[in-house]
Short mmCIF file of C-alpha atoms in Angstrom, two decimals:
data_model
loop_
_atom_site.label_atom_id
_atom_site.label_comp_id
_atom_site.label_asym_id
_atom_site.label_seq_id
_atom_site.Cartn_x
_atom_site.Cartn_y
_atom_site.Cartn_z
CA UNK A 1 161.77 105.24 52.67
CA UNK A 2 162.52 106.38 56.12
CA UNK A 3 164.43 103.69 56.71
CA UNK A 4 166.48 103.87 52.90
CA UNK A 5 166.79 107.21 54.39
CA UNK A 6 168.77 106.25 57.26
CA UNK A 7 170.49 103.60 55.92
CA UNK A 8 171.54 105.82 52.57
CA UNK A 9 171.43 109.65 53.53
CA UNK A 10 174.10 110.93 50.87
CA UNK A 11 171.92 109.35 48.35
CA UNK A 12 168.92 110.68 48.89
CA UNK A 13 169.96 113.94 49.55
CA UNK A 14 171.84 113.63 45.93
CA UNK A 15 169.09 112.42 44.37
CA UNK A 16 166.56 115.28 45.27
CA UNK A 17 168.84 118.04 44.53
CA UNK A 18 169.70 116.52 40.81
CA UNK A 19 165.59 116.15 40.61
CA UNK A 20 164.98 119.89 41.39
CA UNK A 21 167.68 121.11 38.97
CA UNK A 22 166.57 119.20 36.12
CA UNK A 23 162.91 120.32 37.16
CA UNK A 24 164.15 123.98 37.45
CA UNK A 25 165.87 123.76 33.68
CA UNK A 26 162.87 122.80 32.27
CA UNK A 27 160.83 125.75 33.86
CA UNK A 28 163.59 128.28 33.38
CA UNK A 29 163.66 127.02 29.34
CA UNK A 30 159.63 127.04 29.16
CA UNK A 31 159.94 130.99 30.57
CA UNK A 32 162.75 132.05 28.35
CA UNK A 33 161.82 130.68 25.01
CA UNK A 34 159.35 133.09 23.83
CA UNK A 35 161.92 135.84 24.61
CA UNK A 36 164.35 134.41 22.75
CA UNK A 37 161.90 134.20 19.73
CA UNK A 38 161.09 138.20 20.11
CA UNK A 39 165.05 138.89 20.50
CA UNK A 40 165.73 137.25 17.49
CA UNK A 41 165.65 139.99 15.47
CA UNK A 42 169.09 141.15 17.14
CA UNK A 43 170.94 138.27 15.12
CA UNK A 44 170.12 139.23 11.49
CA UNK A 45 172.69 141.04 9.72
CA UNK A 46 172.41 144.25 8.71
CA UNK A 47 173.52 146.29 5.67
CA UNK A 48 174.28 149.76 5.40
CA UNK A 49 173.20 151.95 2.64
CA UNK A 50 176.01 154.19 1.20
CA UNK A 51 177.29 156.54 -1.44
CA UNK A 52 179.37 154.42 -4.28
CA UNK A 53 183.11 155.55 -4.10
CA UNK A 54 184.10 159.21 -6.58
CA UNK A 55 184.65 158.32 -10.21
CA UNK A 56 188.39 159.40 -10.76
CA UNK A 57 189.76 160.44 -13.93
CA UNK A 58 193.39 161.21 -14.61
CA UNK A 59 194.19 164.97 -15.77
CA UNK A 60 196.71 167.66 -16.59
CA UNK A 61 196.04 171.59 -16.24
CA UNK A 62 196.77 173.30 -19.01
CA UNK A 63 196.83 177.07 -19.97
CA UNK A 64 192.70 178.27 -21.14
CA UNK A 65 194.65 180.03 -23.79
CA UNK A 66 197.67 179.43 -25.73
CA UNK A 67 198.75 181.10 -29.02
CA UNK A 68 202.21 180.03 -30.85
CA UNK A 69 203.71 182.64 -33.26
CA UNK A 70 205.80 181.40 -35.97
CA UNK A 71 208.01 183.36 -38.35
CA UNK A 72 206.03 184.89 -41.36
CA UNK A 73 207.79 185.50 -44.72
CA UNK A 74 205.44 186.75 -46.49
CA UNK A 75 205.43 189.40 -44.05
CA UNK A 76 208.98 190.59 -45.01
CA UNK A 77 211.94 189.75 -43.10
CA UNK A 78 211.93 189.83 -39.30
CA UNK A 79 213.32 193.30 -38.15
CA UNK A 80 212.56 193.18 -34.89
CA UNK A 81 211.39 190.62 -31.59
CA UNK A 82 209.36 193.34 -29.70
CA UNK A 83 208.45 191.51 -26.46
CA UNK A 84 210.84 189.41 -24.25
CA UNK A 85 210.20 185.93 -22.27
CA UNK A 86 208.13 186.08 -19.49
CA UNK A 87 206.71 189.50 -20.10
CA UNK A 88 202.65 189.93 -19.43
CA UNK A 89 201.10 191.07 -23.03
CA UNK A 90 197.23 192.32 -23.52
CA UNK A 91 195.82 191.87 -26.90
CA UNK A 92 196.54 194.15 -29.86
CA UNK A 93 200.10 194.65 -28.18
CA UNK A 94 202.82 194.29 -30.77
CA UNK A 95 204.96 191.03 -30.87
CA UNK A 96 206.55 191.09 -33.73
CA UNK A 97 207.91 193.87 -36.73
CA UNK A 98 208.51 192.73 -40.43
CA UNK A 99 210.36 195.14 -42.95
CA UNK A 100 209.92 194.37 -46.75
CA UNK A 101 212.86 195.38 -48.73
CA UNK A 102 213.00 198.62 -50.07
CA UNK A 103 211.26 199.23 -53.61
CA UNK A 104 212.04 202.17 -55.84
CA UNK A 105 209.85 204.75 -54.42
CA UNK A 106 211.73 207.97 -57.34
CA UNK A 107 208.43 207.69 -59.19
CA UNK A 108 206.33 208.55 -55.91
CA UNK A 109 208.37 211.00 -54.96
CA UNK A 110 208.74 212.99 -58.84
CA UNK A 111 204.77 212.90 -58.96
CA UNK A 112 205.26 214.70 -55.82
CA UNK A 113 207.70 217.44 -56.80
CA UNK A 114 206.05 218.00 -59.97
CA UNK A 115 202.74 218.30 -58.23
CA UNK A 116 204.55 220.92 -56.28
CA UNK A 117 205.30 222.42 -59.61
CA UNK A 118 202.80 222.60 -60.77
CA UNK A 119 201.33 224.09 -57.54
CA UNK A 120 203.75 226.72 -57.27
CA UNK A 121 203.37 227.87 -60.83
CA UNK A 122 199.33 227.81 -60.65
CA UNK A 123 199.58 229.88 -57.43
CA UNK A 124 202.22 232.49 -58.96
CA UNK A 125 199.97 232.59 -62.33
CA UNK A 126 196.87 233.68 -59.79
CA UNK A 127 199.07 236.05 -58.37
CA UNK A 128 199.89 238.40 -61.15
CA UNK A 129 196.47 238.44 -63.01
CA UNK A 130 195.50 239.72 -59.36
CA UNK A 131 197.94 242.34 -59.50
CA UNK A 132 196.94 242.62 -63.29
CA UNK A 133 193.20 243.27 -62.70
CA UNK A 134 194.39 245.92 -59.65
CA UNK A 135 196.27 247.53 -62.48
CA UNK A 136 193.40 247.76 -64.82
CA UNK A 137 190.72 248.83 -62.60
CA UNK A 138 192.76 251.74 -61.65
CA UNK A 139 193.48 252.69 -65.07
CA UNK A 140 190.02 252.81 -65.38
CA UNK A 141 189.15 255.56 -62.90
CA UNK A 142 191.23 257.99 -64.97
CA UNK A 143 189.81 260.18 -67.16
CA UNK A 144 189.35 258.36 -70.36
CA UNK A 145 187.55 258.48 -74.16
CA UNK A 146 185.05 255.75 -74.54
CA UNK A 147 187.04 253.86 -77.01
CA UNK A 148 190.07 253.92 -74.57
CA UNK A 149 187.49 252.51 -71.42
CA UNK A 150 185.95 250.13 -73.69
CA UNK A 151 189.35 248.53 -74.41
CA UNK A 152 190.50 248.53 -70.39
CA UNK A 153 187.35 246.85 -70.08
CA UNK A 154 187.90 244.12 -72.67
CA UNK A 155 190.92 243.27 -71.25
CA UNK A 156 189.69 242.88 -67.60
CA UNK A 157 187.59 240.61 -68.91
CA UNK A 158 190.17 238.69 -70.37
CA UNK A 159 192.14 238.55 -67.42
CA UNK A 160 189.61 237.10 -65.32
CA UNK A 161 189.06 234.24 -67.63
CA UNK A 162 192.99 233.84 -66.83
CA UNK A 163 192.66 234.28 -63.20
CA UNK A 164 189.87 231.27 -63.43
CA UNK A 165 191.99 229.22 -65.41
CA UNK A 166 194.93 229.61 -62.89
CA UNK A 167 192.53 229.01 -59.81
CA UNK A 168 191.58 225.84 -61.26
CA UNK A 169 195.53 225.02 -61.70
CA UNK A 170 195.62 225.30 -58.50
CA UNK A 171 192.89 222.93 -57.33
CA UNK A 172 193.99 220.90 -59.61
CA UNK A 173 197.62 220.55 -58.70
CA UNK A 174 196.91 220.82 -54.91
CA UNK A 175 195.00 217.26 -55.51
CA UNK A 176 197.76 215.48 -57.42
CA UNK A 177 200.04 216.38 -54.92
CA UNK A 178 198.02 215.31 -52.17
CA UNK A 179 197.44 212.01 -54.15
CA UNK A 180 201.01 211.49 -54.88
CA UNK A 181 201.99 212.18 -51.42
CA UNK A 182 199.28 209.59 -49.69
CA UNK A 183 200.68 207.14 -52.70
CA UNK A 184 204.23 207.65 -51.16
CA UNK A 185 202.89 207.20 -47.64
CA UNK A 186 201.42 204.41 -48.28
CA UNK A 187 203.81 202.60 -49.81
CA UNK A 188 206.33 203.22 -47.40
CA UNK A 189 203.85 201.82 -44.93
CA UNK A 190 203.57 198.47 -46.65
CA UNK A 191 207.16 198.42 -45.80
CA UNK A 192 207.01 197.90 -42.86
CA UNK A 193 204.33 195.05 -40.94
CA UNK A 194 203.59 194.17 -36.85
CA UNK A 195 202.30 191.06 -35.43
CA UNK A 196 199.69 191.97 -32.08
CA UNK A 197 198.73 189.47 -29.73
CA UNK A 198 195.46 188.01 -30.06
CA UNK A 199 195.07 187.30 -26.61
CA UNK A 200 196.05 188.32 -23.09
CA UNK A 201 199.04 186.02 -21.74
CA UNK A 202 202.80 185.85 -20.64
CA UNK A 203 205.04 185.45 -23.50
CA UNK A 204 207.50 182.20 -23.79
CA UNK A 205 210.02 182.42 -26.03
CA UNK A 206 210.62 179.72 -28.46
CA UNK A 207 213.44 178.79 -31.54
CA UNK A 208 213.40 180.32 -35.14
CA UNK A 209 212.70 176.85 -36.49
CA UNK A 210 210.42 175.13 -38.56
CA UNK A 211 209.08 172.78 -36.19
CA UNK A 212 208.67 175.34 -33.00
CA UNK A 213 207.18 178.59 -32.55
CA UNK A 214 209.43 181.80 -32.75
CA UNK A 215 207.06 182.42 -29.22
CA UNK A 216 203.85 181.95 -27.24
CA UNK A 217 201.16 183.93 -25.58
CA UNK A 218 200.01 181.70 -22.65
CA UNK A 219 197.02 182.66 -20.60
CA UNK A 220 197.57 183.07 -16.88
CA UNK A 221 193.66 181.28 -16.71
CA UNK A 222 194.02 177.47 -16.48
CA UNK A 223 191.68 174.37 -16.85
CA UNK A 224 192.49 170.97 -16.89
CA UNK A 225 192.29 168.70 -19.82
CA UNK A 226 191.01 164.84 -18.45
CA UNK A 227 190.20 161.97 -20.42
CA UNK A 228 187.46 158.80 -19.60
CA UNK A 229 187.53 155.69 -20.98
CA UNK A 230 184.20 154.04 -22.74
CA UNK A 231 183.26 152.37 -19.91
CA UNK A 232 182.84 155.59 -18.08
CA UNK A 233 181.95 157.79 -20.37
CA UNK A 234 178.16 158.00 -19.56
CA UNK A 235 179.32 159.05 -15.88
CA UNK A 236 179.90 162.24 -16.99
CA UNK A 237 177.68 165.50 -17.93
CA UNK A 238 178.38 168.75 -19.17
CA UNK A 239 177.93 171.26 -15.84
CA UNK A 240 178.77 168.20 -13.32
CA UNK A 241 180.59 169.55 -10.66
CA UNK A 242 183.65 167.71 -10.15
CA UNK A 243 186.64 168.67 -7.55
CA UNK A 244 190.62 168.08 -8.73
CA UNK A 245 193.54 167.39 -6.98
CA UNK A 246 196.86 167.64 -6.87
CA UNK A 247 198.43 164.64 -7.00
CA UNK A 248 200.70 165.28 -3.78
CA UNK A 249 197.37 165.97 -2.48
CA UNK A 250 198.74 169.54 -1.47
CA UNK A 251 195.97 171.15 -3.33
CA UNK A 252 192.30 170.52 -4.07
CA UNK A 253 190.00 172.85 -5.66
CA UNK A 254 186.22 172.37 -7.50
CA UNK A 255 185.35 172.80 -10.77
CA UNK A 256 182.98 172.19 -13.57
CA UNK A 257 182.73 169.78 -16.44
CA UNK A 258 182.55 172.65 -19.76
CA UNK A 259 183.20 170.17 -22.47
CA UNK A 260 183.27 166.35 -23.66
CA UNK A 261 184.45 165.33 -26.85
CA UNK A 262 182.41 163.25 -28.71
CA UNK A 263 184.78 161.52 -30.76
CA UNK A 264 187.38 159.22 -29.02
CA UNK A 265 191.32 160.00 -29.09
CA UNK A 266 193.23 157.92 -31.67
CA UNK A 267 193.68 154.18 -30.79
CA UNK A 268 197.26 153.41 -29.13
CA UNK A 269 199.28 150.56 -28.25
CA UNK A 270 198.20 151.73 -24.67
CA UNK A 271 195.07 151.94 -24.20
CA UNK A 272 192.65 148.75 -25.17
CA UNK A 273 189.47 151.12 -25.08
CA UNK A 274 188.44 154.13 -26.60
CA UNK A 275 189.63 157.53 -24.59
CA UNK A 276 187.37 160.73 -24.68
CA UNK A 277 189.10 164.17 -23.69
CA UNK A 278 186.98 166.26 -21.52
CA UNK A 279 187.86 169.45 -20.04
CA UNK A 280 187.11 171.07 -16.59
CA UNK A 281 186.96 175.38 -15.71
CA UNK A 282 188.79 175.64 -11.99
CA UNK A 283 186.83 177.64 -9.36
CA UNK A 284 190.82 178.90 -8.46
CA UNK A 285 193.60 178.34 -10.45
CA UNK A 286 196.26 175.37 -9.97
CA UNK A 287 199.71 175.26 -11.81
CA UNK A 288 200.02 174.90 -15.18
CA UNK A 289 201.59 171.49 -15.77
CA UNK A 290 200.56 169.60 -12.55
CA UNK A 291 199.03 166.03 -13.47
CA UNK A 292 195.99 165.74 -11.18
CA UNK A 293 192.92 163.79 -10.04
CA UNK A 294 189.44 164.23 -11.14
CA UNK A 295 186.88 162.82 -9.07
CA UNK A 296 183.34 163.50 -9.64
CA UNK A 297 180.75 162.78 -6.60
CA UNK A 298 178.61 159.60 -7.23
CA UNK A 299 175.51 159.95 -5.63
CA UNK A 300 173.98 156.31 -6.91
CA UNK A 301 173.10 153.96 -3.47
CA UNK A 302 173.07 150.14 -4.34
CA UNK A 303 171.44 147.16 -2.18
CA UNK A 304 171.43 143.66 -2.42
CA UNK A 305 168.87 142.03 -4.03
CA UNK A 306 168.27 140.09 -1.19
CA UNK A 307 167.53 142.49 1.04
CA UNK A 308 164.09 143.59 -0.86
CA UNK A 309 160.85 141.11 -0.31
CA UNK A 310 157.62 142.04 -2.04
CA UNK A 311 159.05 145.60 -2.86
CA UNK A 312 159.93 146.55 0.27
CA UNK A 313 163.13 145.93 3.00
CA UNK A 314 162.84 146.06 6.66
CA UNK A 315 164.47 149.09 8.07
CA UNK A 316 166.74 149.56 11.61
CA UNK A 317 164.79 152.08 13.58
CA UNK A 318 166.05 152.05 17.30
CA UNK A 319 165.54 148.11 18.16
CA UNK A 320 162.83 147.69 16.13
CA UNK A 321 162.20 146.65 12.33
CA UNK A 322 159.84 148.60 9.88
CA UNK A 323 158.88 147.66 6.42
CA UNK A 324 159.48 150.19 4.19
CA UNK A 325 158.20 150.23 0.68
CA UNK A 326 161.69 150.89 -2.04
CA UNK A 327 161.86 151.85 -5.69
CA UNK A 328 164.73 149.91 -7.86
CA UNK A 329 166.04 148.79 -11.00
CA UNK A 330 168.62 145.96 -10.99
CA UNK A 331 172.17 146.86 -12.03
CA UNK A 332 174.40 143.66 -12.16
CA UNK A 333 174.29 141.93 -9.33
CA UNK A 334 172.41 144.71 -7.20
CA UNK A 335 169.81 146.47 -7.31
CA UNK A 336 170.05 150.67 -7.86
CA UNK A 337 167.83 152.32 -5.29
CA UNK A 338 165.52 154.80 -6.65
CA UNK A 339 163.74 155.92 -3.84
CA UNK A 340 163.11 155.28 -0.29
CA UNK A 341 166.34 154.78 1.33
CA UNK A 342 169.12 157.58 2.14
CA UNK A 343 172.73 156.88 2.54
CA UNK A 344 173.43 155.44 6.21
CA UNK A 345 169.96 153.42 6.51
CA UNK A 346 170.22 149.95 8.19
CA UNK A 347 168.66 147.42 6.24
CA UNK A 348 168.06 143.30 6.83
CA UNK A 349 170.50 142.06 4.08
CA UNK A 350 168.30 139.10 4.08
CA UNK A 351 164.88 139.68 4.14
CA UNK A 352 163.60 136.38 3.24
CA UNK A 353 164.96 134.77 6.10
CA UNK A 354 162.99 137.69 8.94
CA UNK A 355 160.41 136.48 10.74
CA UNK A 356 157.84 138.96 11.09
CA UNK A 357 156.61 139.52 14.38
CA UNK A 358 152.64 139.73 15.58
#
């Protein structure tokens, strides 16, 4: 060897240091395996729990209120417009005035005069057996015979049966004039009839047409009118809260879900699915008219179905894995999580293939 040695140098001293490098690979690997087993872990892939995107529906604000007026004949004819576009109304104000054509009131008017009459001639009749029975009570105080008393007597009497009868004339007249005078009033009031608003509003002013309103009360109040399809019809609840949005996105604002119909719109050429209106009350008001965005919060987290084994997934916490027990219910191809996971969790998206460790 000692001689090889001399003889070959280079070679020796190649050989040994090849020797102790493969030697020292071998040790290095037997030291480093096990670590590599623990650090597996590290090269799983993970999958983060979330929120499902907002449901958005399409919708249009509208006024709360809106009340069209159209021309009324059997009202009369139109006499008067007594509000002007634009102007703010409150309910029971007038809108509109209606004037019937003038009937023959001559009949209302002779009751009246002869009721008058009547009056006058009742009160005039009271008058003088008044000053009649003055008359003949002071005759009376005069010296008189018997027979002369007894007759001034008889015809007191007499007069007072007149003075009833004219009292009652007068009662009697006084209430057909007052009848015949609340006949005349009231007729002349049915010639004449007002529209009032029903509602508080701003007034637009339409066409005397047929087809359009001679005006409208509009509320300043708005909601907003959306509509769902089938498929996402059972998204939505009565009291959901739901934000809108403008769709220059200028403008967003919350709301609540009030109504949903639960009959579908008429089929059109447009649509290949039923359409259900439902309507939204604003927190603030938006302009009515703007087409907006519903979009309701869904609060539903989803997981693969790979990612549960024997009911529970393996959970990120720091550098470590922990098995944590889940409630689902399948949903297509994933799996809707019930309980046990919040949004933003770190789960092994395949949990069949971790290796638990000792």
């Amino acid at each position: 060897m000692k001689k090889f040695y001399k003889k070959h140098p280079l070679i020796v001293i190649l050989t040994s240091v090849i020797a102790a490098i493969i030697i020292g690979t071998i040790g290095l690997s037997a030291l480093l395996l096990p670590k590599q087993k623990t650090s597996k872990q590290d090269s799983y892939v993970l999958y983060t729990v979330k929120l499902e995107a907002d449901n958005i529906f399409k919708g249009n604000v509208t006024a709360k209120t809106s009340t069209d007026y159209r021309e009324d004949m059997s009202l009369g004819e139109l006499s008067q417009v007594n509000v002007s576009d634009g102007q703010e109304v409150k309910a029971g104000d007038v809108l509109l005035t209606y004037t019937k054509s003038s009937d023959d009131l001559s009949s209302q008017e002779f009751a009246i005069q002869s009721a008058e009459n009547d009056l006058a001639n009742a009160q005039a009749d009271v008058v003088e057996t008044e000053n009649k029975d003055a008359k003949l009570r002071k005759n009376m105080i005069k010296p008189k015979r018997i027979e002369e008393k007894e007759g001034i007597n008889t015809q007191i009497e007499s007069n007072n049966e007149a003075w009833k009868a004219a009292q009652r004339s007068v009662t009697a007249a006084t209430l057909a004039r007052d009848q015949a005078q609340a006949s005349l009033a009231s007729q002349k009031d049915k010639q004449t009839a007002t529209v009032t608003a029903k509602t508080d509003g701003l007034v637009i002013m339409g066409t005397k047409s047929e087809t359009s309103p001679l005006l409208s009360v509009v509320s300043r109040e708005t909601l907003v009118n959306g509509k769902t399809s089938e498929y996402d019809y059972d998204k939505l609840k009565v009291n959901d809260v739901v934000s809108v949005e403008t769709v220059d996105l200028s403008k967003k604002v919350t709301g609540k879900i009030s109504y949903i119909s639960p009959v579908p719109d008429k089929a059109t050429s447009e649509t290949s699915s039923s359409q259900y209106n439902f309507k939204v009350v604003l927190d603030e008001p938006l302009q009515n008219g703007y087409t907006v965005q519903i979009h309701r919060p869904n609060e539903t987290l989803y997981i693969p179905k790979t990612s549960v084994k024997n009911g529970q997934v393996y959970l990120k916490s720091g550098k470590k894995f922990n098995r944590v027990a889940v409630e689902t219910k399948e949903s297509g191809s994933r799996l809707q999580v019930i309980s046990g996971l919040n949004s933003g969790d770190k789960i092994i998206e395949e949990a069949a293939a971790y290796v638990d460790m000792p």
